[in-house]
Tab-separated table of C-alpha atoms and ligand atoms in Angstrom:
chain	number	residue	atom	x	y	z
A	1	MET	CA	-0.019	-0.047	0.018
A	2	SER	CA	1.494	3.393	-1.005
A	3	GLU	CA	1.651	6.238	1.491
A	4	GLN	CA	1.663	9.995	1.371
A	5	THR	CA	2.139	12.945	3.647
A	6	ALA	CA	-1.025	14.935	4.502
A	7	PHE	CA	-2.203	17.629	7.000
A	8	ARG	CA	-4.831	15.896	9.052
A	9	ILE	CA	-7.452	17.314	11.366
A	10	HIS	CA	-8.950	15.272	14.330
A	11	GLN	CA	-11.814	15.950	16.717
A	12	ASP	CA	-12.532	13.211	19.139
A	13	ASP	CA	-12.418	12.287	22.859
A	14	GLN	CA	-9.102	13.832	23.165
A	15	GLY	CA	-10.376	17.180	21.480
A	16	HIS	CA	-8.852	18.940	18.563
A	17	ARG	CA	-5.381	18.418	17.417
A	18	ALA	CA	-4.122	18.812	13.690
A	19	GLY	CA	-0.649	18.199	12.219
A	20	VAL	CA	1.237	16.298	9.381
A	21	GLU	CA	0.910	12.538	9.031
A	22	ARG	CA	1.460	9.647	6.919
A	23	ILE	CA	-1.771	8.191	5.477
A	24	ALA	CA	-2.680	5.674	2.673
A	25	THR	CA	-2.586	7.042	-0.915
A	26	PRO	CA	-6.403	6.779	-1.862
A	27	THR	CA	-7.562	4.870	-4.801
A	28	PRO	CA	-10.178	6.440	-7.081
A	29	ARG	CA	-13.636	4.763	-7.187
A	30	GLU	CA	-16.073	4.990	-9.993
A	31	GLY	CA	-16.585	8.561	-10.973
A	32	GLU	CA	-13.522	9.859	-8.935
A	33	VAL	CA	-10.259	11.295	-9.978
A	34	LEU	CA	-6.713	11.059	-8.405
A	35	LEU	CA	-4.676	14.115	-8.832
A	36	ARG	CA	-1.129	14.969	-7.654
A	37	VAL	CA	-1.407	18.256	-5.931
A	38	SER	CA	1.228	20.784	-6.889
A	39	HIS	CA	-0.165	23.709	-4.971
A	40	SER	CA	-2.888	24.529	-2.498
A	41	SER	CA	-3.431	27.751	-0.486
A	42	VAL	CA	-4.539	29.062	2.858
A	43	ASN	CA	-8.052	30.613	3.108
A	44	TYR	CA	-9.879	32.033	6.218
A	45	LYS	CA	-11.848	28.845	6.353
A	46	ASP	CA	-8.830	26.608	6.241
A	47	ALA	CA	-7.547	28.616	9.218
A	48	LEU	CA	-10.766	28.173	11.081
A	49	ALA	CA	-10.773	24.353	10.447
A	50	GLY	CA	-7.162	23.967	11.120
A	51	ALA	CA	-7.236	25.686	14.450
A	52	GLY	CA	-10.495	23.966	15.578
A	53	ARG	CA	-12.441	27.073	15.407
A	54	GLY	CA	-16.196	27.358	14.123
A	55	LYS	CA	-18.195	24.473	12.752
A	56	VAL	CA	-16.539	24.101	9.427
A	57	ILE	CA	-15.812	20.514	9.352
A	58	LYS	CA	-18.560	17.654	9.070
A	59	ARG	CA	-16.510	14.523	9.268
A	60	PHE	CA	-13.313	13.638	11.361
A	61	PRO	CA	-10.490	12.819	10.868
A	62	ILE	CA	-10.146	14.794	7.644
A	63	THR	CA	-7.452	16.233	5.516
A	64	GLY	CA	-7.594	19.975	5.398
A	65	GLY	CA	-7.356	22.291	2.439
A	66	ILE	CA	-10.411	23.652	0.423
A	67	ASP	CA	-8.172	24.414	-2.516
A	68	ALA	CA	-5.941	22.222	-4.793
A	69	ALA	CA	-4.580	22.503	-8.332
A	70	GLY	CA	-2.412	19.686	-10.140
A	71	GLN	CA	-2.329	17.147	-12.612
A	72	VAL	CA	-4.618	14.055	-12.984
A	73	GLU	CA	-2.772	10.735	-12.344
A	74	GLN	CA	-5.680	8.241	-12.459
A	75	SER	CA	-9.256	8.877	-13.769
A	76	ARG	CA	-12.448	6.836	-13.369
A	77	HIS	CA	-14.660	9.748	-14.609
A	78	PRO	CA	-15.466	10.007	-18.469
A	79	CYS	CA	-14.432	13.814	-18.628
A	80	TRP	CA	-10.796	13.441	-17.242
A	81	LYS	CA	-7.684	11.502	-18.459
A	82	ALA	CA	-4.338	11.143	-16.790
A	83	GLY	CA	-2.167	14.367	-17.633
A	84	ASP	CA	-5.175	16.972	-17.514
A	85	ALA	CA	-4.304	19.987	-15.454
A	86	VAL	CA	-7.248	20.708	-13.036
A	87	ILE	CA	-8.602	23.019	-10.299
A	88	ALA	CA	-10.466	21.684	-7.204
A	89	THR	CA	-12.193	24.300	-4.894
A	90	GLY	CA	-15.005	24.191	-2.571
A	91	PHE	CA	-17.635	21.452	-2.809
A	92	GLY	CA	-16.925	18.943	-0.002
A	93	MET	CA	-13.269	19.413	0.348
A	94	ALA	CA	-12.159	19.604	3.927
A	95	PHE	CA	-15.761	19.683	4.938
A	96	ASP	CA	-17.067	16.027	4.519
A	97	HIS	CA	-14.183	14.964	2.135
A	98	ASP	CA	-10.482	14.980	2.377
A	99	GLY	CA	-9.138	18.276	0.963
A	100	GLY	CA	-5.989	19.612	-0.773
A	101	TYR	CA	-3.253	19.602	2.090
A	102	ALA	CA	-1.794	16.276	0.800
A	103	GLU	CA	0.433	14.963	-2.105
A	104	THR	CA	-2.635	13.697	-3.787
A	105	LEU	CA	-6.301	14.283	-3.814
A	106	CYS	CA	-9.134	12.007	-4.794
A	107	VAL	CA	-12.358	13.706	-5.546
A	108	PRO	CA	-15.542	13.279	-7.547
A	109	GLY	CA	-14.714	14.290	-11.267
A	110	ASP	CA	-17.671	16.541	-11.180
A	111	TRP	CA	-15.999	18.674	-8.665
A	112	LEU	CA	-13.076	19.702	-11.032
A	113	ALA	CA	-12.608	22.489	-13.234
A	114	LYS	CA	-10.357	22.477	-16.290
A	115	MET	CA	-7.275	24.576	-15.843
A	116	PRO	CA	-8.185	27.577	-18.225
A	117	ASP	CA	-5.739	28.499	-20.853
A	118	GLY	CA	-3.269	31.118	-19.447
A	119	LEU	CA	-2.940	29.707	-15.819
A	120	ASP	CA	-0.583	27.140	-14.533
A	121	PRO	CA	-1.303	25.304	-11.098
A	122	ARG	CA	0.596	27.761	-9.117
A	123	GLN	CA	-1.206	30.749	-10.706
A	124	ALA	CA	-4.450	29.161	-10.192
A	125	MET	CA	-3.951	28.841	-6.474
A	126	ILE	CA	-2.697	32.397	-6.225
A	127	LEU	CA	-6.319	32.836	-7.224
A	128	GLY	CA	-7.765	29.855	-5.363
A	129	THR	CA	-11.142	30.024	-3.564
A	130	ALA	CA	-10.260	33.698	-2.643
A	131	GLY	CA	-9.979	34.814	-6.298
A	132	PHE	CA	-13.041	32.525	-7.319
A	133	THR	CA	-14.971	34.143	-4.667
A	134	ALA	CA	-13.894	37.725	-5.592
A	135	ALA	CA	-14.989	36.716	-9.249
A	136	LEU	CA	-18.437	35.674	-8.000
A	137	ALA	CA	-18.989	38.916	-6.149
A	138	VAL	CA	-17.897	40.891	-9.363
A	139	HIS	CA	-20.286	38.531	-11.423
A	140	ARG	CA	-23.105	39.148	-9.160
A	141	LEU	CA	-22.779	42.900	-8.972
A	142	LEU	CA	-22.455	43.030	-12.787
A	143	VAL	CA	-25.571	40.826	-13.307
A	144	ASN	CA	-27.565	43.130	-11.057
A	145	GLY	CA	-26.616	46.257	-12.838
A	146	GLN	CA	-23.481	47.629	-11.143
A	147	HIS	CA	-21.569	50.032	-13.231
A	148	PRO	CA	-18.708	52.634	-12.583
A	149	GLY	CA	-21.264	55.467	-13.131
A	150	LEU	CA	-22.710	54.428	-9.878
A	151	GLY	CA	-19.726	55.630	-7.804
A	152	PRO	CA	-16.826	54.004	-6.026
A	153	ILE	CA	-16.961	50.472	-4.910
A	154	LEU	CA	-15.882	49.863	-1.308
A	155	VAL	CA	-13.917	46.648	-0.560
A	156	THR	CA	-13.610	45.678	3.122
A	157	GLY	CA	-11.000	43.375	4.486
A	158	ALA	CA	-8.897	45.017	1.591
A	159	SER	CA	-5.598	43.304	2.458
A	160	GLY	CA	-7.146	39.671	2.811
A	161	GLY	CA	-7.206	37.141	0.121
A	162	VAL	CA	-10.669	38.006	-1.216
A	163	GLY	CA	-10.290	41.598	-0.510
A	164	CYS	CA	-6.958	42.193	-2.654
A	165	LEU	CA	-8.349	40.145	-5.380
A	166	ALA	CA	-11.643	41.815	-5.511
A	167	ILE	CA	-9.603	45.217	-5.589
A	168	ALA	CA	-7.503	44.048	-8.486
A	169	ILE	CA	-10.411	42.580	-10.571
A	170	LEU	CA	-12.572	45.623	-10.054
A	171	ALA	CA	-9.817	48.154	-10.861
A	172	GLN	CA	-9.224	46.115	-14.107
A	173	LEU	CA	-12.860	46.481	-14.918
A	174	GLY	CA	-12.667	50.235	-14.674
A	175	PHE	CA	-14.393	50.741	-11.189
A	176	GLU	CA	-12.945	53.369	-8.854
A	177	VAL	CA	-12.313	51.251	-5.688
A	178	VAL	CA	-11.784	52.222	-2.156
A	179	GLY	CA	-10.308	49.830	0.168
A	180	VAL	CA	-10.981	49.481	4.049
A	181	SER	CA	-7.955	47.979	5.784
A	182	GLY	CA	-6.734	47.834	9.326
A	183	LYS	CA	-3.067	47.656	8.073
A	184	ALA	CA	-1.850	51.195	7.127
A	185	ASP	CA	1.386	49.751	6.227
A	186	LEU	CA	-0.088	47.899	3.270
A	187	HIS	CA	-1.699	50.903	1.844
A	188	ASP	CA	0.932	51.388	-0.871
A	189	TRP	CA	0.667	47.720	-1.875
A	190	LEU	CA	-3.152	47.941	-2.140
A	191	THR	CA	-2.833	51.137	-4.277
A	192	GLN	CA	-0.392	49.326	-6.575
A	193	LEU	CA	-3.061	46.507	-6.937
A	194	GLY	CA	-5.674	49.127	-8.025
A	195	ALA	CA	-7.138	50.808	-5.005
A	196	SER	CA	-7.732	54.502	-5.650
A	197	ARG	CA	-7.792	55.386	-2.055
A	198	LEU	CA	-7.612	53.521	1.272
A	199	ILE	CA	-9.468	54.163	4.707
A	200	GLY	CA	-8.915	52.562	8.171
A	201	ARG	CA	-11.461	50.348	9.704
A	202	ASP	CA	-12.652	53.216	11.940
A	203	GLU	CA	-12.803	55.676	9.396
A	204	LEU	CA	-15.867	54.566	7.476
A	205	PRO	CA	-18.187	57.471	7.024
A	206	GLY	CA	-21.866	57.521	8.199
A	207	GLY	CA	-23.529	57.206	11.579
A	208	ASP	CA	-26.326	54.900	12.975
A	209	ARG	CA	-29.371	56.533	11.525
A	210	PRO	CA	-31.441	54.239	9.169
A	211	LEU	CA	-30.086	56.310	6.037
A	212	GLU	CA	-26.952	58.153	5.834
A	213	LYS	CA	-25.343	60.185	3.230
A	214	ALA	CA	-25.169	57.922	0.040
A	215	ILE	CA	-21.475	57.713	-0.861
A	216	TRP	CA	-20.740	54.336	-2.285
A	217	GLY	CA	-21.817	53.021	-5.636
A	218	GLY	CA	-21.447	49.436	-4.123
A	219	ALA	CA	-19.412	47.133	-2.003
A	220	VAL	CA	-17.768	43.828	-1.714
A	221	ASP	CA	-17.855	43.060	2.022
A	222	ASN	CA	-15.585	40.435	3.577
A	223	VAL	CA	-16.199	41.593	7.260
A	224	GLY	CA	-19.796	41.591	8.072
A	225	GLY	CA	-21.100	42.952	11.425
A	226	PRO	CA	-21.253	46.611	12.351
A	227	MET	CA	-19.191	47.391	9.223
A	228	LEU	CA	-21.638	45.766	6.792
A	229	ALA	CA	-24.678	47.412	8.655
A	230	ARG	CA	-22.977	50.941	8.117
A	231	ILE	CA	-22.391	50.146	4.518
A	232	THR	CA	-26.152	49.321	3.989
A	233	ARG	CA	-26.853	52.810	5.216
A	234	THR	CA	-24.314	54.629	2.809
A	235	VAL	CA	-24.852	52.951	-0.678
A	236	VAL	CA	-26.504	54.933	-3.404
A	237	THR	CA	-29.938	54.249	-4.947
A	238	TYR	CA	-29.700	50.822	-6.889
A	239	GLY	CA	-26.181	50.035	-5.639
A	240	ASN	CA	-25.385	46.616	-4.752
A	241	ILE	CA	-23.457	45.071	-1.825
A	242	ALA	CA	-21.860	41.672	-2.357
A	243	SER	CA	-21.916	39.815	1.071
A	244	ILE	CA	-19.002	37.305	1.370
A	245	GLY	CA	-17.587	37.079	4.868
A	246	LEU	CA	-17.609	37.606	8.558
A	247	ALA	CA	-14.006	38.393	9.408
A	248	GLY	CA	-15.609	41.030	11.644
A	249	GLY	CA	-18.792	39.360	12.938
A	250	SER	CA	-21.881	37.241	11.643
A	251	ASP	CA	-24.464	39.761	13.101
A	252	LEU	CA	-26.209	42.194	10.750
A	253	GLU	CA	-28.167	44.997	12.331
A	254	THR	CA	-29.899	47.245	9.834
A	255	THR	CA	-33.318	48.394	8.879
A	256	VAL	CA	-35.225	47.993	5.665
A	257	MET	CA	-34.899	51.491	4.929
A	258	PRO	CA	-31.957	51.230	2.473
A	259	PHE	CA	-33.859	48.491	0.617
A	260	ILE	CA	-37.186	50.111	0.400
A	261	LEU	CA	-36.116	53.825	-0.120
A	262	ARG	CA	-32.988	53.455	-1.990
A	263	GLY	CA	-33.616	49.975	-3.670
A	264	ILE	CA	-30.092	48.510	-2.566
A	265	SER	CA	-29.542	45.066	-3.054
A	266	LEU	CA	-27.594	42.690	-0.680
A	267	LEU	CA	-26.137	39.913	-2.880
A	268	GLY	CA	-25.271	36.743	-1.006
A	269	CYS	CA	-21.967	34.979	-2.367
A	270	HIS	CA	-21.653	31.258	-1.734
A	271	SER	CA	-18.585	29.905	-3.598
A	272	VAL	CA	-18.771	26.327	-2.460
A	273	GLU	CA	-21.519	24.907	-4.618
A	274	ILE	CA	-21.400	27.032	-7.764
A	275	PRO	CA	-22.509	24.649	-10.455
A	276	PHE	CA	-20.961	24.421	-14.113
A	277	PRO	CA	-21.077	26.283	-16.448
A	278	LEU	CA	-20.906	29.274	-14.190
A	279	ARG	CA	-17.867	27.755	-12.419
A	280	ALA	CA	-15.964	27.393	-15.900
A	281	GLU	CA	-17.043	30.845	-16.927
A	282	LEU	CA	-15.467	32.570	-13.645
A	283	TRP	CA	-12.219	30.541	-14.176
A	284	ARG	CA	-12.083	31.622	-17.716
A	285	HIS	CA	-12.518	35.210	-16.557
A	286	LEU	CA	-9.948	34.862	-13.949
A	287	ALA	CA	-7.554	33.651	-16.594
A	288	SER	CA	-8.190	36.387	-19.132
A	289	ASP	CA	-10.232	39.821	-19.003
A	290	TRP	CA	-10.458	39.701	-15.071
A	291	ARG	CA	-6.902	38.498	-14.530
A	292	PRO	CA	-4.794	40.697	-12.134
A	293	ALA	CA	-1.858	42.281	-13.985
A	294	ASP	CA	0.683	41.018	-11.597
A	295	LEU	CA	-0.517	37.797	-9.894
A	296	ASP	CA	3.012	37.301	-8.088
A	297	SER	CA	2.591	40.546	-6.158
A	298	LEU	CA	-0.488	38.998	-4.414
A	299	VAL	CA	1.654	36.257	-2.879
A	300	SER	CA	2.860	37.103	0.738
A	301	ASP	CA	4.157	33.569	1.617
A	302	GLU	CA	4.952	30.182	0.282
A	303	ILE	CA	4.964	27.350	2.842
A	304	ASP	CA	4.919	23.656	3.324
A	305	LEU	CA	2.458	21.528	5.400
A	306	ASN	CA	4.483	21.846	8.716
A	307	ALA	CA	4.107	25.692	8.685
A	308	LEU	CA	0.175	25.603	8.458
A	309	PRO	CA	-0.558	25.777	12.327
A	310	ALA	CA	1.444	28.950	12.759
A	311	THR	CA	0.050	30.461	9.605
A	312	PHE	CA	-3.574	29.704	10.752
A	313	ASP	CA	-2.932	31.432	14.075
A	314	ARG	CA	-1.497	34.704	12.248
A	315	MET	CA	-4.668	34.640	9.781
A	316	LEU	CA	-7.127	34.246	12.635
A	317	ALA	CA	-5.399	37.200	14.480
A	318	GLY	CA	-5.784	39.257	11.355
A	319	GLU	CA	-1.907	39.469	10.823
A	320	THR	CA	-1.736	37.894	7.333
A	321	HIS	CA	-2.259	39.682	3.813
A	322	GLY	CA	-2.638	38.617	0.418
A	323	ARG	CA	-2.348	35.002	-0.750
A	324	ILE	CA	-0.394	32.266	1.034
A	325	LEU	CA	0.503	29.342	-1.254
A	326	VAL	CA	1.061	25.826	0.102
A	327	ARG	CA	3.446	23.155	-1.515
A	328	PRO	CA	2.108	19.769	-0.227
A	329	GLY	CA	4.781	17.712	-1.852
B	1	NDP	P1	-8.149	36.668	5.129
B	1	NDP	O1	-7.978	36.398	6.498
B	1	NDP	O2	-7.206	36.674	4.035
B	1	NDP	O3	-8.834	38.281	5.022
B	1	NDP	C1	-9.685	38.701	5.871
B	1	NDP	C2	-9.308	40.251	6.187
B	1	NDP	O4	-10.393	40.991	6.942
B	1	NDP	C3	-8.136	40.616	6.900
B	1	NDP	O5	-6.919	40.514	6.023
B	1	NDP	C4	-8.454	41.979	7.633
B	1	NDP	O6	-8.091	42.878	6.565
B	1	NDP	C5	-9.885	41.944	7.734
B	1	NDP	N1	-10.266	41.696	9.169
B	1	NDP	C6	-9.789	40.565	9.855
B	1	NDP	N2	-10.255	40.649	11.004
B	1	NDP	C7	-11.118	41.687	11.059
B	1	NDP	C8	-11.955	42.428	11.975
B	1	NDP	N3	-12.147	41.900	13.236
B	1	NDP	N4	-12.543	43.533	11.667
B	1	NDP	C9	-12.593	43.926	10.460
B	1	NDP	N5	-11.691	43.422	9.532
B	1	NDP	C10	-11.078	42.340	9.888
B	1	NDP	O7	-9.468	35.903	4.697
B	1	NDP	P2	-10.124	35.594	3.354
B	1	NDP	O8	-9.906	36.736	2.233
B	1	NDP	O9	-9.759	34.129	2.852
B	1	NDP	O10	-11.613	35.587	3.576
B	1	NDP	C11	-12.492	36.788	3.825
B	1	NDP	C12	-13.805	36.450	4.376
B	1	NDP	O11	-14.705	35.853	3.337
B	1	NDP	C13	-13.823	35.409	5.604
B	1	NDP	O12	-14.759	35.667	6.595
B	1	NDP	C14	-14.117	33.992	4.958
B	1	NDP	O13	-14.729	33.192	5.848
B	1	NDP	C15	-15.008	34.598	3.781
B	1	NDP	N6	-15.218	33.729	2.674
B	1	NDP	C16	-16.358	33.346	2.208
B	1	NDP	C17	-16.609	32.639	0.947
B	1	NDP	C18	-17.984	32.408	0.521
B	1	NDP	O14	-17.960	31.560	-0.276
B	1	NDP	N7	-18.920	33.164	0.969
B	1	NDP	C19	-15.488	32.156	0.276
B	1	NDP	C20	-14.098	32.713	0.894
B	1	NDP	C21	-14.058	33.515	2.012
B	1	NDP	P3	-7.608	44.389	6.742
B	1	NDP	O15	-6.449	44.062	7.898
B	1	NDP	O16	-7.078	44.725	5.533
B	1	NDP	O17	-8.703	45.171	7.346
């Protein structure tokens, strides 16, 4: 029986523990594909799962990692053959099925997206779930009528994985982008990515009245809580807010006034179960017309499996920025 190295997460009588272990290399069943993972990445959900915070895993023990990119080694699915370059994000990965923090990944072939022309596995993981989710948010904004003429788009959690990618994509599409970031030392970097202006987390204009002065054409929100509530009160008539995350809290205390008196829309973004063909379309955009000009400038760290626990702690403490690549091999 062949073995591989994987980052395993346990939750049992002894409580939570996670670390690098040797486990059996999986064998694909009917409909499944085995791929050699060349790159994975660290997303906020990976940090929650790896640190034993939040209820983000359904089955234990499990291999962590909601992202993976690599090459098909064995296929028992009609759409894939050995040698195909593929991307796996979301679905059951690191939820009720082993994820991408291992040398190989065995998943249903239906979960895979073809590597689009113009991306290699490393570049695909610079984007990863963060880039895919940013693209989903942009897609939802555009479908709901967002255009640069409505005014600047606010991006919260700007220095994070989703935030920095949303800034880069929106700037590429001609939007004026204003970032909200708690990291003043990264303002130059975020400006280079495409933000026209940065404001601190405590500097968001507007108060607590049901409607405040309308400033933002729309927003991409990774933070939730009071920050999202304030944004709902300050978006212009028929502007849109893409709601992605909860880095600052899961509560939302607002009123119906922005919805019924300004017609604003709060657009939910759930990247995990995006069906085809939208999944393929978003990856095509990310590889071409929405592709950030300098993907490498988004990478803040490149680590192996042993460095994951310390990285999770830093991410949950809000001390990371940009994209962190993982080399499982
Ligand atoms: P990151 O940790 O990379 O980014 C989060 C950013 O939020 C931080 O960099 C920081 O930016 C800001 N932040 C952190 N803590 C706080 C706080 N207490 N108050 C205000 N701002 C804070 O995470 P990701 O980019 O991977 O994910 C962002 C959010 O989106 C997470 O909540 C994640 O769960 C969610 N998500 C949801 C998905 C979906 O399908 N809906 C998919 C992917 C992610 P700064 O210092 O610049 O302010």
